[in-house]
CSV table of C-alpha atoms in Angstrom, one decimal:
chain,number,residue,atom,x,y,z
A,1,MET,CA,-0.2,0.0,-0.2
A,2,ASN,CA,1.1,3.4,-0.9
A,3,ILE,CA,2.8,5.0,2.7
A,4,LEU,CA,1.1,8.0,2.8
A,5,LEU,CA,-2.2,6.3,2.3
A,6,GLU,CA,-1.5,3.7,4.9
A,7,LEU,CA,-0.2,6.9,7.5
A,8,GLY,CA,-3.4,8.8,6.6
A,9,LEU,CA,-5.6,5.8,7.3
A,10,TYR,CA,-3.8,4.6,10.6
A,11,PHE,CA,-3.2,8.1,11.7
A,12,SER,CA,-7.1,8.7,11.5
A,13,LEU,CA,-7.9,5.8,13.7
A,14,LEU,CA,-5.5,7.3,16.5
A,15,SER,CA,-7.5,10.3,16.0
A,16,LEU,CA,-10.8,8.7,17.2
A,17,LEU,CA,-9.1,6.8,19.9
A,18,SER,CA,-6.9,9.5,21.5
A,19,VAL,CA,-9.4,10.5,24.3
A,20,GLY,CA,-6.8,12.6,26.6
A,21,GLY,CA,-5.2,13.8,23.2
A,22,MET,CA,-1.4,12.7,22.2
A,23,PRO,CA,-0.4,10.9,25.6
A,24,SER,CA,-3.2,8.5,25.3
A,25,VAL,CA,-1.9,7.2,21.8
A,26,ILE,CA,1.5,7.8,21.9
A,27,GLY,CA,2.4,4.0,23.0
A,28,GLU,CA,0.0,2.6,20.3
A,29,MET,CA,1.7,4.8,18.0
A,30,HIS,CA,5.2,3.6,19.0
A,31,ARG,CA,4.2,-0.1,18.5
A,32,TYR,CA,2.7,0.8,15.3
A,33,VAL,CA,5.7,2.5,13.3
A,34,VAL,CA,8.3,1.4,14.9
A,35,GLU,CA,7.6,-2.3,16.3
A,36,SER,CA,5.0,-3.7,13.8
A,37,ARG,CA,6.2,-1.6,10.7
A,38,GLY,CA,9.8,-1.1,11.2
A,39,TRP,CA,9.1,2.5,9.2
A,40,ILE,CA,11.7,4.2,11.9
A,41,SER,CA,14.3,3.6,14.5
A,42,HIS,CA,13.3,3.9,18.1
A,43,ASN,CA,15.9,6.4,18.5
A,44,ASP,CA,14.1,8.4,15.4
A,45,PHE,CA,10.7,8.0,17.2
A,46,ILE,CA,12.6,9.7,20.6
A,47,GLU,CA,14.2,12.4,18.6
A,48,MET,CA,11.2,13.4,17.0
A,49,PHE,CA,9.2,13.0,20.4
A,50,ALA,CA,11.9,15.1,22.2
A,51,LEU,CA,11.7,17.8,19.8
A,52,GLY,CA,7.8,17.9,19.7
A,53,GLN,CA,7.6,18.3,23.6
A,54,ALA,CA,10.1,20.9,23.6
A,55,ALA,CA,9.0,23.0,20.4
A,56,PRO,CA,6.2,25.4,21.2
A,57,GLY,CA,3.0,24.6,19.9
A,58,PRO,CA,0.3,21.6,20.9
A,59,ASN,CA,1.7,18.2,21.1
A,60,VAL,CA,-0.3,16.9,18.5
A,61,LEU,CA,2.8,18.0,16.2
A,62,ILE,CA,4.8,15.0,17.7
A,63,SER,CA,2.4,13.0,14.9
A,64,SER,CA,3.4,15.5,12.1
A,65,LEU,CA,7.4,15.0,13.1
A,66,ILE,CA,7.3,11.2,13.0
A,67,GLY,CA,5.1,11.6,9.5
A,68,TRP,CA,7.6,13.9,8.3
A,69,LYS,CA,10.2,11.4,9.5
A,70,ILE,CA,8.3,8.4,7.5
A,71,ALA,CA,7.7,10.3,4.8
A,72,GLY,CA,9.0,14.0,4.0
A,73,VAL,CA,6.8,17.1,4.3
A,74,PRO,CA,4.0,15.2,2.6
A,75,GLY,CA,4.1,12.8,5.3
A,76,ALA,CA,3.7,15.4,7.7
A,77,LEU,CA,0.6,17.3,6.3
A,78,VAL,CA,-0.9,13.6,6.0
A,79,THR,CA,-0.4,12.5,9.4
A,80,LEU,CA,-1.2,16.0,10.9
A,81,ALA,CA,-4.6,16.2,9.0
A,82,ALA,CA,-5.5,12.7,9.7
A,83,MET,CA,-4.6,13.1,13.6
A,84,CYS,CA,-6.9,16.1,13.6
A,85,GLY,CA,-9.2,15.6,10.9
A,86,PRO,CA,-11.8,12.7,12.0
A,87,ALA,CA,-11.7,14.0,15.8
A,88,GLY,CA,-12.3,17.6,14.9
A,89,VAL,CA,-15.5,16.1,12.6
A,90,LEU,CA,-16.8,14.4,15.5
A,91,SER,CA,-16.1,17.6,17.8
A,92,PHE,CA,-17.7,19.7,15.5
A,93,TRP,CA,-20.6,17.3,15.8
A,94,VAL,CA,-20.9,16.2,19.5
A,95,ALA,CA,-20.5,20.1,20.3
A,96,GLY,CA,-24.1,20.1,20.0
A,97,VAL,CA,-25.1,16.8,21.5
A,98,TRP,CA,-23.2,17.4,24.5
A,99,GLU,CA,-25.0,20.7,25.3
A,100,ARG,CA,-28.1,19.2,25.5
A,101,LEU,CA,-26.6,16.0,27.6
A,102,GLN,CA,-25.7,18.3,30.2
A,103,GLY,CA,-26.5,17.2,33.8
A,104,THR,CA,-28.1,13.8,32.6
A,105,ALA,CA,-26.7,10.3,33.8
A,106,TRP,CA,-25.4,9.0,30.7
A,107,ARG,CA,-22.8,11.6,30.5
A,108,ALA,CA,-22.2,11.1,33.9
A,109,VAL,CA,-21.7,7.4,33.8
A,110,ALA,CA,-19.8,7.9,30.3
A,111,GLN,CA,-17.1,10.5,32.1
A,112,ARG,CA,-16.7,8.0,34.7
A,113,ALA,CA,-15.9,4.7,32.5
A,114,MET,CA,-13.4,7.1,30.6
A,115,ALA,CA,-11.3,8.0,33.3
A,116,PRO,CA,-9.3,5.4,34.5
A,117,MET,CA,-8.7,4.3,30.9
A,118,VAL,CA,-7.3,7.6,30.0
A,119,VAL,CA,-5.1,7.4,32.8
A,120,GLY,CA,-3.6,3.8,32.3
A,121,LEU,CA,-2.8,4.9,28.8
A,122,ILE,CA,-1.0,7.9,29.5
A,123,LEU,CA,0.9,6.0,31.9
A,124,SER,CA,1.4,3.9,29.0
A,125,GLY,CA,2.7,6.4,27.0
A,126,GLY,CA,5.0,7.5,29.2
A,127,PHE,CA,6.6,4.0,30.0
A,128,VAL,CA,7.2,3.1,26.9
A,129,LEU,CA,9.0,6.3,25.8
A,130,ALA,CA,11.3,6.0,28.9
A,131,THR,CA,11.7,2.0,28.5
A,132,PRO,CA,13.3,2.1,24.8
A,133,GLY,CA,13.0,-1.5,23.0
A,134,GLY,CA,11.2,-2.8,26.6
A,135,ALA,CA,14.9,-2.6,27.9
A,136,PRO,CA,15.1,-1.0,31.4
A,137,ASP,CA,17.4,1.7,31.4
A,138,TRP,CA,17.7,3.3,34.9
A,139,ARG,CA,19.1,6.5,34.1
A,140,LEU,CA,16.2,7.4,31.7
A,141,TRP,CA,14.1,6.3,34.4
A,142,ILE,CA,15.6,8.2,37.1
A,143,ILE,CA,15.2,11.4,34.7
A,144,ALA,CA,11.2,10.8,33.9
A,145,ALA,CA,10.7,10.0,37.8
A,146,GLY,CA,12.4,13.3,38.6
A,147,SER,CA,10.4,15.3,36.1
A,148,ALA,CA,6.8,13.4,37.3
A,149,TRP,CA,8.0,14.5,40.8
A,150,ALA,CA,8.5,18.0,40.1
A,151,MET,CA,5.4,18.0,37.9
A,152,VAL,CA,3.3,16.7,40.5
A,153,ALA,CA,5.0,18.8,43.4
A,154,THR,CA,5.5,22.1,42.0
A,155,LYS,CA,3.6,24.9,39.7
A,156,LEU,CA,7.0,24.9,37.8
A,157,ASN,CA,6.3,25.6,33.8
A,158,PRO,CA,6.9,22.1,32.3
A,159,LEU,CA,9.9,23.6,30.2
A,160,TRP,CA,12.2,23.7,33.3
A,161,MET,CA,11.8,20.0,33.5
A,162,LEU,CA,12.5,19.5,29.9
A,163,ALA,CA,15.7,21.8,30.5
A,164,ALA,CA,16.5,19.9,33.3
A,165,GLY,CA,15.9,16.5,31.4
A,166,ALA,CA,18.5,17.8,28.4
A,167,ALA,CA,21.4,18.5,31.5
A,168,ALA,CA,20.8,15.4,33.2
A,169,GLY,CA,21.0,13.5,29.3
A,170,ALA,CA,24.4,15.6,28.8
A,171,THR,CA,25.8,14.4,32.1
A,172,LEU,CA,24.2,10.6,32.7
A,173,LEU,CA,24.1,9.3,29.3
B,1,MET,CA,-16.3,41.9,33.3
B,2,PRO,CA,-18.6,41.9,29.9
B,3,VAL,CA,-17.4,39.7,27.2
B,4,THR,CA,-17.7,40.2,23.5
B,5,PRO,CA,-17.1,37.4,20.6
B,6,PRO,CA,-15.0,38.0,18.2
B,7,ARG,CA,-16.6,40.4,15.7
B,8,ASN,CA,-15.1,38.7,12.5
B,9,LEU,CA,-12.9,36.2,11.1
B,10,THR,CA,-10.0,38.0,10.8
B,11,GLU,CA,-10.4,38.6,14.6
B,12,LEU,CA,-11.0,35.0,15.1
B,13,PHE,CA,-7.9,33.9,13.0
B,14,LEU,CA,-5.5,36.5,15.0
B,15,GLY,CA,-6.4,35.0,18.6
B,16,PHE,CA,-6.0,31.4,17.6
B,17,LEU,CA,-2.5,32.6,15.8
B,18,SER,CA,-1.3,34.0,18.8
B,19,ILE,CA,-2.4,31.3,20.9
B,20,GLY,CA,-0.3,29.1,18.6
B,21,ALA,CA,2.7,31.6,18.4
B,22,ARG,CA,3.5,31.8,22.0
B,23,SER,CA,2.7,28.7,23.5
B,24,PHE,CA,6.1,27.6,24.9
B,25,GLY,CA,5.9,24.7,27.4
B,26,GLY,CA,2.0,24.0,27.0
B,27,VAL,CA,-1.3,25.6,25.1
B,28,MET,CA,-3.8,25.3,27.4
B,29,PRO,CA,-2.5,28.2,29.9
B,30,TRP,CA,-2.0,30.5,26.8
B,31,ALA,CA,-5.6,29.7,25.3
B,32,HIS,CA,-7.1,30.6,28.5
B,33,ARG,CA,-5.3,34.1,28.7
B,34,VAL,CA,-5.7,35.1,25.3
B,35,ILE,CA,-9.6,33.9,24.9
B,36,VAL,CA,-10.5,34.8,29.0
B,37,GLU,CA,-8.0,37.6,29.5
B,38,GLU,CA,-6.9,39.7,26.5
B,39,ARG,CA,-9.6,39.2,24.3
B,40,ARG,CA,-12.2,38.4,26.7
B,41,TRP,CA,-14.3,36.2,24.1
B,42,MET,CA,-15.9,34.5,26.8
B,43,SER,CA,-16.0,34.1,30.8
B,44,PRO,CA,-14.0,31.7,32.5
B,45,GLU,CA,-16.8,29.6,33.3
B,46,GLU,CA,-18.1,29.0,29.5
B,47,PHE,CA,-14.0,28.4,28.8
B,48,THR,CA,-14.0,25.8,31.3
B,49,ALA,CA,-17.0,23.8,30.2
B,50,THR,CA,-15.8,24.1,26.4
B,51,ILE,CA,-12.3,22.4,27.4
B,52,GLY,CA,-14.1,19.9,29.6
B,53,LEU,CA,-16.0,18.8,26.8
B,54,CYS,CA,-12.6,18.4,24.5
B,55,GLN,CA,-11.2,16.9,27.2
B,56,PHE,CA,-13.8,14.0,26.6
B,57,LEU,CA,-13.7,14.0,23.3
B,58,PRO,CA,-10.7,12.2,21.1
B,59,GLY,CA,-8.3,14.4,19.5
B,60,PRO,CA,-5.7,17.3,20.3
B,61,ASN,CA,-7.6,19.2,23.4
B,62,VAL,CA,-7.2,23.2,22.1
B,63,GLY,CA,-7.1,21.7,18.3
B,64,ASN,CA,-10.8,20.7,19.1
B,65,ALA,CA,-11.5,24.0,21.2
B,66,SER,CA,-10.7,26.1,18.0
B,67,ILE,CA,-13.0,24.2,16.2
B,68,VAL,CA,-16.0,24.1,18.8
B,69,LEU,CA,-15.5,27.9,19.3
B,70,GLY,CA,-15.2,28.8,16.0
B,71,ARG,CA,-18.4,26.7,15.3
B,72,LYS,CA,-20.2,28.5,18.0
B,73,TRP,CA,-19.4,31.8,16.7
B,74,PHE,CA,-18.9,31.5,12.7
B,75,GLY,CA,-20.3,28.2,12.2
B,76,LEU,CA,-17.8,25.8,9.7
B,77,LYS,CA,-16.2,28.9,8.2
B,78,GLY,CA,-15.2,29.7,11.8
B,79,SER,CA,-13.8,26.3,12.7
B,80,ILE,CA,-11.8,25.9,9.8
B,81,VAL,CA,-10.7,29.7,10.2
B,82,ALA,CA,-9.5,29.0,14.0
B,83,PHE,CA,-7.8,25.6,13.5
B,84,LEU,CA,-5.9,27.1,10.7
B,85,GLY,CA,-4.7,30.0,12.6
B,86,PHE,CA,-3.8,27.5,15.6
B,87,PHE,CA,-2.1,25.3,13.6
B,88,GLY,CA,-0.3,27.4,11.2
B,89,LEU,CA,2.8,28.8,12.9
B,90,PRO,CA,3.6,25.7,15.2
B,91,PHE,CA,3.6,23.7,12.2
B,92,LEU,CA,5.8,25.5,10.2
B,93,TRP,CA,8.5,26.0,13.2
B,94,VAL,CA,8.2,22.3,14.4
B,95,LEU,CA,9.4,21.4,10.8
B,96,ALA,CA,12.1,24.0,10.7
B,97,LEU,CA,13.4,22.8,14.0
B,98,ALA,CA,13.3,19.1,12.7
B,99,SER,CA,15.4,19.9,9.6
B,100,LEU,CA,17.7,22.2,11.5
B,101,TYR,CA,18.0,19.0,14.1
B,102,SER,CA,18.8,16.8,11.4
B,103,GLU,CA,21.9,19.1,10.4
B,104,PHE,CA,23.1,18.7,14.2
B,105,ALA,CA,22.2,15.0,15.2
B,106,LEU,CA,25.4,13.4,14.5
B,107,GLN,CA,27.0,15.9,16.5
B,108,PRO,CA,28.6,13.8,19.5
B,109,GLY,CA,26.8,14.9,22.8
B,110,VAL,CA,23.4,16.1,20.5
B,111,LYS,CA,22.0,12.5,21.0
B,112,SER,CA,22.3,12.4,24.8
B,113,VAL,CA,20.8,15.8,25.2
B,114,VAL,CA,17.9,15.1,23.0
B,115,THR,CA,17.3,11.2,24.7
B,116,GLY,CA,17.3,13.5,28.0
B,117,VAL,CA,14.7,15.4,27.0
B,118,ALA,CA,12.4,13.0,25.6
B,119,ALA,CA,12.6,11.0,29.2
B,120,ALA,CA,11.7,14.1,30.9
B,121,GLY,CA,9.0,14.3,28.7
B,122,ALA,CA,7.7,10.9,29.3
B,123,GLY,CA,8.0,12.0,33.0
B,124,LEU,CA,5.4,14.7,31.9
B,125,PHE,CA,3.3,12.3,30.7
B,126,ILE,CA,3.2,10.0,33.9
B,127,GLY,CA,3.3,13.0,36.0
B,128,THR,CA,-0.1,14.0,34.1
B,129,ALA,CA,-1.5,10.3,35.1
B,130,ILE,CA,-0.6,10.6,38.7
B,131,LYS,CA,-2.5,14.0,38.5
B,132,LEU,CA,-5.5,12.8,36.3
B,133,GLY,CA,-5.7,9.6,38.8
B,134,LYS,CA,-5.7,11.2,42.2
B,135,PRO,CA,-9.4,11.8,41.7
B,136,ILE,CA,-9.9,8.0,41.4
B,137,ALA,CA,-7.2,6.7,43.3
B,138,GLY,CA,-10.0,5.5,46.1
B,139,LYS,CA,-11.7,3.7,44.0
B,140,PRO,CA,-10.5,-0.1,43.4
B,141,TRP,CA,-12.5,-1.2,40.5
B,142,ALA,CA,-11.1,2.3,39.0
B,143,LEU,CA,-7.0,0.9,39.9
B,144,VAL,CA,-7.8,-2.6,38.3
B,145,VAL,CA,-9.2,-0.9,35.0
B,146,LEU,CA,-6.2,1.5,35.1
B,147,MET,CA,-3.7,-1.4,35.5
B,148,ALA,CA,-5.3,-3.5,33.4
B,149,CYS,CA,-5.0,-0.9,30.4
B,150,PHE,CA,-1.3,-0.1,31.5
B,151,ILE,CA,-0.2,-3.7,31.4
B,152,ALA,CA,-2.1,-4.7,28.1
B,153,VAL,CA,-0.8,-1.4,26.0
B,154,GLY,CA,2.2,-0.5,28.1
B,155,ILE,CA,4.0,-3.9,28.9
B,156,GLY,CA,2.1,-6.3,26.8
B,157,ARG,CA,2.0,-4.1,24.1
B,158,VAL,CA,-1.5,-5.0,22.8
B,159,SER,CA,-3.0,-2.9,20.0
B,160,MET,CA,-5.0,-0.1,21.2
B,161,LEU,CA,-7.7,-1.0,18.4
B,162,ILE,CA,-8.2,-4.0,20.6
B,163,VAL,CA,-7.4,-2.7,24.1
B,164,ILE,CA,-9.9,0.4,24.0
B,165,PRO,CA,-13.3,-1.5,22.9
B,166,ALA,CA,-12.9,-4.0,25.5
B,167,ALA,CA,-11.7,-1.5,28.6
B,168,ALA,CA,-14.6,0.8,27.2
B,169,VAL,CA,-17.3,-2.0,27.8
B,170,ILE,CA,-16.2,-3.4,31.0
B,171,SER,CA,-15.5,0.5,32.3
B,172,TYR,CA,-19.1,1.3,31.3
B,173,LEU,CA,-20.6,-1.5,32.9
B,174,LEU,CA,-18.8,-1.1,36.1
B,175,ALA,CA,-19.4,2.8,36.3
B,176,LYS,CA,-23.2,1.8,35.8
B,177,ARG,CA,-23.4,0.0,38.6
B,178,GLY,CA,-21.7,2.5,40.8
B,179,LEU,CA,-18.3,1.1,40.8
B,180,LEU,CA,-16.3,3.8,39.2
């Protein structure tokens, strides 16, 4: 299959699954493009993730960087459009419906059902990114644990955690 | 504090352009600042309700918010204009940055720095999960669902296309019985 077409279809599916945003699907994205299809290496994936996190802008742009790495500028456009499109159409449509459901029992149940799934998926994303190739590296885990702690315990702008990660990377790795 | 929605598509475009352009270290704080504080397009309560909906929907939160708000004020045209305004600049410079990076990637030391940033970024995800998880930590069944999703996707590397539908059904049934 044409690679742009496959990227478009796959990222469209991810778009509809990305409840909670990029963090929920990053583990799945890695599984597909690195482990299953082998389009890019784990290192490429990690580099694009780091750039996307550090650059200003929405973190969904990580997907366009991955698309760029796989298939150049067309890849970047296709993955961004696919990642935003289906979810965007859904939002457009649901925006009206959801307001009418305000305060109904069904909405409350759906919201409670979603919460633990989203948390479990985001945790998976963090774990996959900090554990290259499924082989634990304690130095990466320490950096990740430190920035997770800073995020929970302080009100620092996340850029400081990324900067600290850069410094720790230069020293430890 | 009186609120006035954007008067025309140009204003809408420029507002979302300035959110995208300045969003260092997270988009949400900037969206709040521009929409609620600087331009006073809507009240803080309305803003929170809109973001709440967008967090519930799949897709990038603020990207969805641009679509929902654009529609609210100008219909489909508004959605498209707000979306393009929001993504235009960040899309261009993230690609510029990546091209620049490729030039330097072979320099010794660059890889260590980037790997460190990525690990810290992974930590931010874990921190987000902990923050979001606090309100549900007291519910045993919620922890079961959470750990099951984590073990299946994070460790077992099972496809989300299988995990999500299964988890959604189980989770919904548990929530309906008041266990979540």
